[in-house]
Coordinates of C-alpha atoms and ligand atoms in Angstrom, one line a residue:
X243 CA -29.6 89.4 74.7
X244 CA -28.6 90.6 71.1
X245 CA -26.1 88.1 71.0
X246 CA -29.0 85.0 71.9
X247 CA -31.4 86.4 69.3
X248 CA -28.2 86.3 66.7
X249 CA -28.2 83.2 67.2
X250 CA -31.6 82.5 67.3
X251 CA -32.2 84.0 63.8
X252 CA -28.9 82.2 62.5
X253 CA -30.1 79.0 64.0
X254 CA -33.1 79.8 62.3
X255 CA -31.3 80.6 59.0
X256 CA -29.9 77.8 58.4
X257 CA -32.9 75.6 59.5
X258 CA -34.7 77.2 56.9
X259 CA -31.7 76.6 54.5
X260 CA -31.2 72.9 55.2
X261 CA -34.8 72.8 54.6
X262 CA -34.8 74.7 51.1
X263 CA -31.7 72.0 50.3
X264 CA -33.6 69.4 50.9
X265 CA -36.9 69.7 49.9
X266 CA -36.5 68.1 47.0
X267 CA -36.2 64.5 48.3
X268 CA -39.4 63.5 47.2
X269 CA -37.9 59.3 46.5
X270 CA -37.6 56.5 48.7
X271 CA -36.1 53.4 47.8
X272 CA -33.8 51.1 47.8
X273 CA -30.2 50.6 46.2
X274 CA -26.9 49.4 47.1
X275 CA -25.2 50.4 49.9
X276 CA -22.1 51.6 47.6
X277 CA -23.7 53.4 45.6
X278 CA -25.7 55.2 47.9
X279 CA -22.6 56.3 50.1
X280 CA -21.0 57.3 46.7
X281 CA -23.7 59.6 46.1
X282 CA -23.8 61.0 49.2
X283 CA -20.2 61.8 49.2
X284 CA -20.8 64.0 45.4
X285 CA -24.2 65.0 45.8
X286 CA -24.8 64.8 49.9
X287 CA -28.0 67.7 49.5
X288 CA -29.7 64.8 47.0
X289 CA -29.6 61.5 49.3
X290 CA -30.2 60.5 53.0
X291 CA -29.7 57.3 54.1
X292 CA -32.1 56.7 56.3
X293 CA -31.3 52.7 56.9
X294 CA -28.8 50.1 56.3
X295 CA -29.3 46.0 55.7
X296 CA -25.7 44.3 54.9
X297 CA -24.8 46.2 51.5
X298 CA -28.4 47.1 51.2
X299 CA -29.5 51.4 51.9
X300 CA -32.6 52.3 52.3
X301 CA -32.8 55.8 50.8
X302 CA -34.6 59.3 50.7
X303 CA -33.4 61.0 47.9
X304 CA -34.1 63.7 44.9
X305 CA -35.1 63.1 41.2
X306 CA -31.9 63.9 40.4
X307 CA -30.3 60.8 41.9
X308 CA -32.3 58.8 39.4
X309 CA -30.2 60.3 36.8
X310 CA -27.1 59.9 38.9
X311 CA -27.7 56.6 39.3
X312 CA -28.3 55.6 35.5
X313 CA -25.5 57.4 34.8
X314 CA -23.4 55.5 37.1
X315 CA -24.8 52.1 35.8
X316 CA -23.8 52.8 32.5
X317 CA -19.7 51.9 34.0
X318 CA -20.9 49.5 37.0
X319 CA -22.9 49.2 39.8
X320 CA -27.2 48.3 40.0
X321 CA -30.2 51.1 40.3
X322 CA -32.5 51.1 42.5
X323 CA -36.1 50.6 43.5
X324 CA -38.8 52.4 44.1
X325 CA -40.3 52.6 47.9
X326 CA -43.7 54.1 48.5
X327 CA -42.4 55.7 51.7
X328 CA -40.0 55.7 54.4
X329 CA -41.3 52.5 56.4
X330 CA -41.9 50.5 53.1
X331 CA -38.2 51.4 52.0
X332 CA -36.8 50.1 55.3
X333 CA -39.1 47.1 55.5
X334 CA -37.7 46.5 51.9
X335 CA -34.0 46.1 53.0
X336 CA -34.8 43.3 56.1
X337 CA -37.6 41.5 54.4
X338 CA -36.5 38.4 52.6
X339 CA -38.1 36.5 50.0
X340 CA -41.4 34.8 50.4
X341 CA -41.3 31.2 49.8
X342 CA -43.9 29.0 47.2
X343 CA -44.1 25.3 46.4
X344 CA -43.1 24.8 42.8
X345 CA -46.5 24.4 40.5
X346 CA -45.1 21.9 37.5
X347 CA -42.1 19.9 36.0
X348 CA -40.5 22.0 33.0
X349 CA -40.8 19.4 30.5
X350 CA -40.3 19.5 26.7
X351 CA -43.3 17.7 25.0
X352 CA -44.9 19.9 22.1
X353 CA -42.2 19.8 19.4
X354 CA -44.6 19.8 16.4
X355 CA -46.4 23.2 18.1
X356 CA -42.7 24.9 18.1
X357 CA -41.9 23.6 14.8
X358 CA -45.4 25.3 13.2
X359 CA -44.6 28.5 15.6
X360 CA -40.9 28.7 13.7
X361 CA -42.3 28.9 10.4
X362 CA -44.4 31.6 10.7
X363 CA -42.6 34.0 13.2
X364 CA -41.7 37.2 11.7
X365 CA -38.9 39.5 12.1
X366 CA -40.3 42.5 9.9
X367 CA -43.2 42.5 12.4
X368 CA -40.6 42.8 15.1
X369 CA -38.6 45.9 13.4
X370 CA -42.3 47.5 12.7
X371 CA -43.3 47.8 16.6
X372 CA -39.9 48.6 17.9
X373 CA -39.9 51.7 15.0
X374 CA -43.7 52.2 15.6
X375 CA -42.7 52.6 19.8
X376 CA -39.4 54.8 18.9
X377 CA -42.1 57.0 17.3
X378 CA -43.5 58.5 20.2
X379 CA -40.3 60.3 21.1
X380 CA -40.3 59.7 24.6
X381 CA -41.8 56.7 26.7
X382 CA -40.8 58.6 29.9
X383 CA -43.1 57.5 32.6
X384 CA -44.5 61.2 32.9
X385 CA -44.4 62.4 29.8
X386 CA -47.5 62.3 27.1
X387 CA -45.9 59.6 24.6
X388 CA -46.0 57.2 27.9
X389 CA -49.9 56.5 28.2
X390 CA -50.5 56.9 24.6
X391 CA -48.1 53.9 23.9
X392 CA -49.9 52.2 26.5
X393 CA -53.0 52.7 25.2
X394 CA -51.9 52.3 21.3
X395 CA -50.8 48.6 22.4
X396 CA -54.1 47.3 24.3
X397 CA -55.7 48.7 20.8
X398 CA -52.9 46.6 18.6
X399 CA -53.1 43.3 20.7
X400 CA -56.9 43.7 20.7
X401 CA -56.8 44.0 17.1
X402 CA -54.5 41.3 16.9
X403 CA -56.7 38.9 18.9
X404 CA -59.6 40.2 16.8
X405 CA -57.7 39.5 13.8
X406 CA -57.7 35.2 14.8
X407 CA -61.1 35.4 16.4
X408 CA -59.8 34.7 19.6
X409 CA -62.4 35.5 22.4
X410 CA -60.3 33.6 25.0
X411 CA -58.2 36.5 24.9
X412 CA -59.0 40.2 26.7
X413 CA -56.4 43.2 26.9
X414 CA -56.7 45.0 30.2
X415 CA -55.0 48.2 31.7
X416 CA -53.9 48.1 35.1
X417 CA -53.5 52.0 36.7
X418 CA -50.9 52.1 39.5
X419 CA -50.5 54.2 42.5
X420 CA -46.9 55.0 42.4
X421 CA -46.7 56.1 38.6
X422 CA -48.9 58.1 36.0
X423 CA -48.3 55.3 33.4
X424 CA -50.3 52.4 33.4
X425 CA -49.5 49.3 32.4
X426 CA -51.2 46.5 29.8
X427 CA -51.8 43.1 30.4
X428 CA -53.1 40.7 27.6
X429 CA -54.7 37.4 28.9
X430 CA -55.4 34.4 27.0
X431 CA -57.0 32.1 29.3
X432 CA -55.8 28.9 29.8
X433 CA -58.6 26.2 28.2
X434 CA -57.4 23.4 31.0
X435 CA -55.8 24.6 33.7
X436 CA -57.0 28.4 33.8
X437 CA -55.5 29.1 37.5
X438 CA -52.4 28.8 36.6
X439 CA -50.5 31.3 35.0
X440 CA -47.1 31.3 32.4
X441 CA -45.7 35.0 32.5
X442 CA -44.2 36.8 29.5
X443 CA -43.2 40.7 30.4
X444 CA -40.9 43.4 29.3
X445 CA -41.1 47.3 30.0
X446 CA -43.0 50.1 27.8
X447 CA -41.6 52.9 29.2
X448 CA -38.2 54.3 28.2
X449 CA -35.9 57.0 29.9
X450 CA -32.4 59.0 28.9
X451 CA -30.4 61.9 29.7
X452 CA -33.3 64.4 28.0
X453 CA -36.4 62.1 29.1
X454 CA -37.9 64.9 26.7
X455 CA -36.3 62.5 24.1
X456 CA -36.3 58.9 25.2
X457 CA -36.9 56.3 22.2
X458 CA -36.5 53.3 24.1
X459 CA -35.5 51.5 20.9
X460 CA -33.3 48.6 22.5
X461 CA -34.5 49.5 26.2
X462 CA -36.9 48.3 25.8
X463 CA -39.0 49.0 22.8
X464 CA -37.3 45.4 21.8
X465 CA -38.5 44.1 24.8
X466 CA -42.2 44.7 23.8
X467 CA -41.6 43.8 20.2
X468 CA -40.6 40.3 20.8
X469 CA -43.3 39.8 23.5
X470 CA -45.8 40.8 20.9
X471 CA -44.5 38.6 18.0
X472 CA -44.4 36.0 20.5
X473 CA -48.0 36.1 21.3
X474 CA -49.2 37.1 17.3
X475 CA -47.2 34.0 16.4
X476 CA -49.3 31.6 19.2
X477 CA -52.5 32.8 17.5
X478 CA -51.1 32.1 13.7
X479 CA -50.8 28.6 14.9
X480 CA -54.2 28.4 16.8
X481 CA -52.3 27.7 20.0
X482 CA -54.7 27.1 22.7
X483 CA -53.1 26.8 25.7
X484 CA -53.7 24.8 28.3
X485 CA -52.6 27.2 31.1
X486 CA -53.7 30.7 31.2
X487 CA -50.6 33.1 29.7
X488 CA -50.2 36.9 30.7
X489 CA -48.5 39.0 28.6
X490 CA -47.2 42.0 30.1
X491 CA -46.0 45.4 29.4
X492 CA -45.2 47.3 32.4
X493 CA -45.8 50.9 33.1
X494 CA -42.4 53.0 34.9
X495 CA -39.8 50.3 35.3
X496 CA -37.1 53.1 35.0
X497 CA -38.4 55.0 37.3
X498 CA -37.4 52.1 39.9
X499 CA -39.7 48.9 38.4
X500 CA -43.3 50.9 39.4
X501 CA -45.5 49.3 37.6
X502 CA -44.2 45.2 38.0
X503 CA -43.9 46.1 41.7
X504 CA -47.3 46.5 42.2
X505 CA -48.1 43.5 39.7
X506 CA -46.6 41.5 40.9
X507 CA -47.4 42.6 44.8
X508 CA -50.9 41.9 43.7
X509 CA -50.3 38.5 42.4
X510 CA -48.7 37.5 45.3
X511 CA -50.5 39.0 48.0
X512 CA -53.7 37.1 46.5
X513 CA -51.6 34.0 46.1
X514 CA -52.5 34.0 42.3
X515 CA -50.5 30.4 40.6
X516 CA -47.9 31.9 38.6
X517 CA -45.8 29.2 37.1
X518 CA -43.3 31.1 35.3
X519 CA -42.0 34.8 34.5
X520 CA -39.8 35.5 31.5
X521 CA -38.5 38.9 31.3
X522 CA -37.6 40.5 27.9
X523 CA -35.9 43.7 28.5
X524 CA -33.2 44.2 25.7
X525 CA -32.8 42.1 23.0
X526 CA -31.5 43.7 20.0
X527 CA -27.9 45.3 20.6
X528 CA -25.4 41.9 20.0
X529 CA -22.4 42.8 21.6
X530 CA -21.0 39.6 22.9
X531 CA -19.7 36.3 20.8
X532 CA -22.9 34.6 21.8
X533 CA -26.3 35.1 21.0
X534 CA -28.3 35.1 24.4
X535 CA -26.9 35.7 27.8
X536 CA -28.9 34.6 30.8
X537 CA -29.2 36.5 33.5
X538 CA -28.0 34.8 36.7
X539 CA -28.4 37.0 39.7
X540 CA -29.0 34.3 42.6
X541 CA -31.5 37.1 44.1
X542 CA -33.4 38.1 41.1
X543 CA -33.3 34.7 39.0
X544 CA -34.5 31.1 39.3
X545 CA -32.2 28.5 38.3
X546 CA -34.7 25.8 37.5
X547 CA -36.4 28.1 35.0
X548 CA -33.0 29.6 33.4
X549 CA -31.6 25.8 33.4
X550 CA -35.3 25.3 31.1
X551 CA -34.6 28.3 29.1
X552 CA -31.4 26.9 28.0
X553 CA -32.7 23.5 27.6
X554 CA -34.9 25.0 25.2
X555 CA -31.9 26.7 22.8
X556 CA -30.1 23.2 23.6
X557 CA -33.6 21.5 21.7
X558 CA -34.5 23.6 19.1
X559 CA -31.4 25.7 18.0
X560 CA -28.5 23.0 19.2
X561 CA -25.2 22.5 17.7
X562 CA -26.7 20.0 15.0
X563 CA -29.6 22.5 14.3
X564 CA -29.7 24.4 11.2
X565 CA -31.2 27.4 13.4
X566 CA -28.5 28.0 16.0
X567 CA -28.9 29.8 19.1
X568 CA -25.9 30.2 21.3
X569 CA -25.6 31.6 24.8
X570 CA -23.9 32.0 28.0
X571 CA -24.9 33.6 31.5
X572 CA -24.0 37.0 33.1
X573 CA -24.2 38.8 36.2
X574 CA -26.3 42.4 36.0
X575 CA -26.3 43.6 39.8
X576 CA -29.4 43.4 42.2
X577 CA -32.4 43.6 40.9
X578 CA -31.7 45.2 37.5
X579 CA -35.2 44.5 35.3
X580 CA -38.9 43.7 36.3
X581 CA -38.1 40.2 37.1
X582 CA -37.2 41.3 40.9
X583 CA -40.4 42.1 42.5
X584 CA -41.9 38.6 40.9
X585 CA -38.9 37.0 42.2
X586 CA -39.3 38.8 45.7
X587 CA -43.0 37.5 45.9
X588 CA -41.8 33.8 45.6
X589 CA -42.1 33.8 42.0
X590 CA -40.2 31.6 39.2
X591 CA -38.0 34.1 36.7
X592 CA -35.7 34.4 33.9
X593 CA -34.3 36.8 31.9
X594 CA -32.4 36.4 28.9
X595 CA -30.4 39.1 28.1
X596 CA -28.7 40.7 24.6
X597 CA -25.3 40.5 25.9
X598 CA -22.6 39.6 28.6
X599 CA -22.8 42.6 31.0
X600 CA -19.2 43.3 30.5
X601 CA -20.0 43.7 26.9
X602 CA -22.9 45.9 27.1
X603 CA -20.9 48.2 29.3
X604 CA -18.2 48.4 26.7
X605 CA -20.2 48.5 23.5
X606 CA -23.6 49.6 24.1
X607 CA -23.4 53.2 23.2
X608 CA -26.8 54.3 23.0
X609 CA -28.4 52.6 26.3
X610 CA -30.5 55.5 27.8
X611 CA -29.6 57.8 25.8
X612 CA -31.7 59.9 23.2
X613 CA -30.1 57.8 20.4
X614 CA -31.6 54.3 21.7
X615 CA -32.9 53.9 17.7
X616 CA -32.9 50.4 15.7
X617 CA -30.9 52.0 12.9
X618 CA -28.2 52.0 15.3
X619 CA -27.6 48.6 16.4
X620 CA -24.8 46.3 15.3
X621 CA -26.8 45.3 11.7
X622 CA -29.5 48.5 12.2
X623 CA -32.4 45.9 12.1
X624 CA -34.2 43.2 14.4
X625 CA -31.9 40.2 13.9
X626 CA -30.9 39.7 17.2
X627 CA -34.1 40.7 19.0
X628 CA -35.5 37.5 16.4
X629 CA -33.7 35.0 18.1
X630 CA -35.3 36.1 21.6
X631 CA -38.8 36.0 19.8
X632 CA -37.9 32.5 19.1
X633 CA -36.9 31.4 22.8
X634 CA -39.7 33.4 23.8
X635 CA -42.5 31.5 21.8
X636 CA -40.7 27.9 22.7
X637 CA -41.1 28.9 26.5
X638 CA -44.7 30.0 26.4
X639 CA -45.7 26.8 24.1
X640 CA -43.7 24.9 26.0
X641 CA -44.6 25.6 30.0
X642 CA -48.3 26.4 29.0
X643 CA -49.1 23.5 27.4
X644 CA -51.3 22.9 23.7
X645 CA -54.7 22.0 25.2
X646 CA -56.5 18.6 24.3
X647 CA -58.9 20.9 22.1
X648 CA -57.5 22.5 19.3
X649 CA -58.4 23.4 15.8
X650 CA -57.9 27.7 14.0
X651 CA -60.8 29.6 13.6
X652 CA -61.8 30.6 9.9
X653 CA -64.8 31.7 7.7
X654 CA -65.5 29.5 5.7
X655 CA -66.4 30.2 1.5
X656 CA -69.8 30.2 2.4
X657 CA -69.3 32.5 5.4
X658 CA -69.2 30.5 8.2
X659 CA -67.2 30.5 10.8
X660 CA -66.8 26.8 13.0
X661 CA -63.8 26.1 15.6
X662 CA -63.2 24.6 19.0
X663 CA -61.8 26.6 21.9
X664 CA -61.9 26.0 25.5
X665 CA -63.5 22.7 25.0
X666 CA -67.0 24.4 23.2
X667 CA -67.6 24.3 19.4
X668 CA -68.0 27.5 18.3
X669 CA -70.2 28.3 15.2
X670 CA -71.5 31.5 13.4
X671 CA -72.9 32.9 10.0
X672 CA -71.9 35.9 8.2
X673 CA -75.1 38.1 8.4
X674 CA -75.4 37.7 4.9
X675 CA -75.5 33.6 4.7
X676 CA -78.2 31.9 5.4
X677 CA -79.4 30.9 9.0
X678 CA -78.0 27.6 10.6
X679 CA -80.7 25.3 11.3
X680 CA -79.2 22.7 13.0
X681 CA -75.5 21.4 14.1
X682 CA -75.1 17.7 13.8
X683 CA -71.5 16.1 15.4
X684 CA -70.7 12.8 14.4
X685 CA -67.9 10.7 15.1
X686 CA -64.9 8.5 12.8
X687 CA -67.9 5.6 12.9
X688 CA -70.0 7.7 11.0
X689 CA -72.4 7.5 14.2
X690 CA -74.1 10.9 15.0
X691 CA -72.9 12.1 19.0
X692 CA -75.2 15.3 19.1
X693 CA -77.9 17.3 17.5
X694 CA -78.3 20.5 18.2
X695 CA -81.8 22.5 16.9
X696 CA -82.6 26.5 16.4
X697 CA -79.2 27.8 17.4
X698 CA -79.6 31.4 15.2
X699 CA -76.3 32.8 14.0
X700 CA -74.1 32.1 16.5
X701 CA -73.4 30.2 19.5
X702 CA -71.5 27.6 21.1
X703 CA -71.5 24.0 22.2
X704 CA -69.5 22.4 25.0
X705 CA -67.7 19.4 24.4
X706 CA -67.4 18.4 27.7
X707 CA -67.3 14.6 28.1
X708 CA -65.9 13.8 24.3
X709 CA -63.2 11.6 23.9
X710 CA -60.2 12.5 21.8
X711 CA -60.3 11.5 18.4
X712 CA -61.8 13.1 14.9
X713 CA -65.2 14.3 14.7
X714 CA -67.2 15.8 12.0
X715 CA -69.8 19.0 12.4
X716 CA -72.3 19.6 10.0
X717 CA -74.3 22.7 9.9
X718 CA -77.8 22.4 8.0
X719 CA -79.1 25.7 6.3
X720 CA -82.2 27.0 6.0
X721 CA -81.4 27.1 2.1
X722 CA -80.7 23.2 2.9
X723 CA -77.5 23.1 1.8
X724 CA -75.1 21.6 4.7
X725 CA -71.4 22.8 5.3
X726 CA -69.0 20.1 7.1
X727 CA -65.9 20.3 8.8
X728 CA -63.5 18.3 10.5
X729 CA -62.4 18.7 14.3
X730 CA -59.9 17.4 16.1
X731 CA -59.9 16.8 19.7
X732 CA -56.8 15.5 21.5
Ligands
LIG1099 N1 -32.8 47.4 30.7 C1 -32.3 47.9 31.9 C2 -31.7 46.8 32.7 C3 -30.4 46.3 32.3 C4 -29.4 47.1 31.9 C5 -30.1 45.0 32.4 C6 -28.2 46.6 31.5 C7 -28.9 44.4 32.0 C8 -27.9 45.3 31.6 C9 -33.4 48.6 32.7 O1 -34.3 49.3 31.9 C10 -32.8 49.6 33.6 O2 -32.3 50.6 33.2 N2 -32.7 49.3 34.9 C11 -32.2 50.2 35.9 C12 -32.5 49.7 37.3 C13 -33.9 50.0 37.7 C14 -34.2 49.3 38.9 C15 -34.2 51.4 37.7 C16 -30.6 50.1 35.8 O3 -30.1 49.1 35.5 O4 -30.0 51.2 36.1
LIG1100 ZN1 -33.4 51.1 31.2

């Protein structure tokens, strides 16, 4: 009898021990079946493997292993994803990728757009934000400096969009379910072809061996940086695009790609057009011979879109260029960036990446650690992260499309403000000027095409139905006077 209760209690003992070691697998996911075994074998109380799909685990696992793991990816080997639970992990390993139609040709048409883009890119804007994100000390999904990024960069691209009167363009943020952080999404909609949808992303969030401090300068405070100069650059220009861009900075990517996961989920559970994703996660740490190394991955990457990306260095930065871009391709592992959960859902990516891998693994010193700081790249400034910003303003021009209507926004001396966006001509008066008492458009012939009476201080006209060609628009003043401009539509 005493000898069956001994047992009993033991029995009970150790229960209640392998329950205290393993409480703290709180993570499901997904990672390579190598790594998850070699976990197991040096840290078996921080990882179950619960399933298996060819070299594919799904896991249950600690907090800690997301440390293990980018250690371990520092000298080889992928990460992992994130799982919301048990079942979604294991349906994650035997699903296989959902299949779309392809939405357009890559073609490369609007050389005189990429030409005016070139000139007025800037690479001190670049090195500003990527110091202006180190700032916040860490960009750890959980911690303070994560949200407050966030919510610093829907205010900076909302400013920016401010700044070139664009009102086709809104900045929202997108809460997730699986993550704290949120992400940001900026949208300028497309003026022709609105439902369909060019992609530009890269990750806000930062982590290291202290997520306490986690600058994220290269990884991927770059990222963002050339995303952002990107998009500033398209509105310097006037760019109107013809199809609707989204420019994306994604909430907990480290943590297992959280916040593109359920992006991109979305997008493809309501069947949303996406044409094309870029993804811009480290740019500024040259460690290889060439310039740009796309990521070729055949289940993470699309080779149609990375064949265009390269056309695109081949056009504008080719051997006879005085602007040279080189580049080569490189392996990183399964699903190493936010490009994977787009690519799952059917979706178009690409990735060009700072380095070869092999490279990066050799000479990258600072990758997730606390000293991931501009000042400590090859050069200590944004030169290399530049030549992304290039390639990424060449792909968005060129798979979106300059729409038929087109002509920058500005006040005029006499403080008024008249430009055409989304096919309506759009007019308004500084409160101070006098009040617009009729619009008048005529055509080259001299041959008046509309008047328009009692319009107050601001409004807009739709242009539906013009031909191409050059118009003139005349607003009359109350004080009489008349103020003319010239508009292009083609
Ligand atoms: N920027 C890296 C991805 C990367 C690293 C690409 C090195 C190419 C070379 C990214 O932020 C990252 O750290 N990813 C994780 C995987 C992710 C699924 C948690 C990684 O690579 O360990
Ligand atoms: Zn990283």
């Amino acid at each position: 009898m005493k000898n069956i209760t001994l047992i009993a209690m033991l029995l009970f003992i150790s229960i209640a021990n392998l329950d205290a070691q393993q409480k703290n697998l709180t993570l499901y996911g997904n990672m390579s079946l190598a790594d998850a075994k070699a976990i197991k074998a040096s840290h078996p109380n921080e990882i179950d493997i619960i399933a298996v799909n060819n070299n594919e685990a799904a896991v249950h696992m600690s907090e800690e292993v997301d440390h293990l793991l980018h250690e371990l990816r520092s000298t080889h080997g992928p990460g992992y994803t994130y799982s919301s639970s048990a079942e979604v992990a294991i349906q994650d390993i035997n699903t296989s990728r959902m299949i779309r139609p392809s939405l357009m040709n890559f073609t490369i048409t609007e050389g005189e757009s990429v030409e005016k883009a070139l000139q007025v890119i800037s690479k001190s804007n670049i090195e500003d934000q990527i110091k202006e994100l180190e700032g916040y000390g860490s960009r750890f999904h959980t911690k303070s400096g994560a949200n407050k990024s966030g919510n610093d960069l829907k205010a900076k691209w909302e400013a920016m969009a401010a700044l070139y009167n664009r009102d086709d363009v809104s900045v929202r943020i997108v809460q997730h379910r699986s993550t704290p952080m949120n992400s940001v999404v900026m949208t300028i909609k497309g003026a022709e072809l609105p439902k369909e949808h060019v992609i530009i992303g890269g990750h806000l969030d930062s982590t290291s061996n202290n997520n306490n401090t986690a600058p994220g300068g290269d990884d991927d405070a770059s990222g963002i940086s050339v995303i952002t100069e990107a998009t500033r650059t398209l509105f310097e220009i006037g760019f109107v695009p013809k199809r609707t861009i989204e420019v994306m900075a994604y909430a907990g990517e480290e943590r297992g790609l959280l916040g593109s996961r359920e992006i991109a989920d979305d997008y493809g559970r309501r069947n949303v057009n996406v044409v094309a994703v870029g993804q811009f996660d480290m740019s500024n740490f040259k460690s290889s011979s060439r310039d740009v190394y796309f990521v070729s991955d055949s289940n993470a990457i699309d080779p149609s879109l990375t064949g265009f990306f390269q056309k695109l260095l081949d056009t504008y930065h080719g051997s006879n260029s005085g602007d040279r871009i080189t580049y080569g391709t490189t392996l990183c592992g399964y699903g190493c960036s936010d490009h994977r959960f787009w690519f799952e859902n059917g979706y178009k990516t690409a990735f060009p990446f700072e380095s070869s891998f092999s490279d990066f693994q050799r000479n990258n010193f600072i990758y997730h650690r606390t000293n991931d700081l501009m000042r400590n790249v090859p050069g200590g400034d944004a030169s290399h992260s530049f030549k992304f910003a290039k390639l990424a303003v060449e792909y968005l021009i060129e798979v979106a499309k300059k729409s038929k209507t087109l002509s920058s926004p500005e006040f005029s001396q006499e403080g008024y403000e008249l430009y055409v966006i989304n096919d309506h001509l759009k007019f308004k008066s500084q409160p101070s000027s006098s009040a617009i008492k009729s619009l008048v458009i005529f055509d080259v012939t001299g041959k008046r095409v509309l008047k328009n009476k009692n319009l107050g201080n601001k409004g807009s006209v739709s242009l539906n139905g013009f031909s191409a060609g050059a118009y003139v628009v005349s607003l009359e003043l109350e004080n009489k006077k008349e103020i003319s401009k010239k508009v292009i539509l083609n």
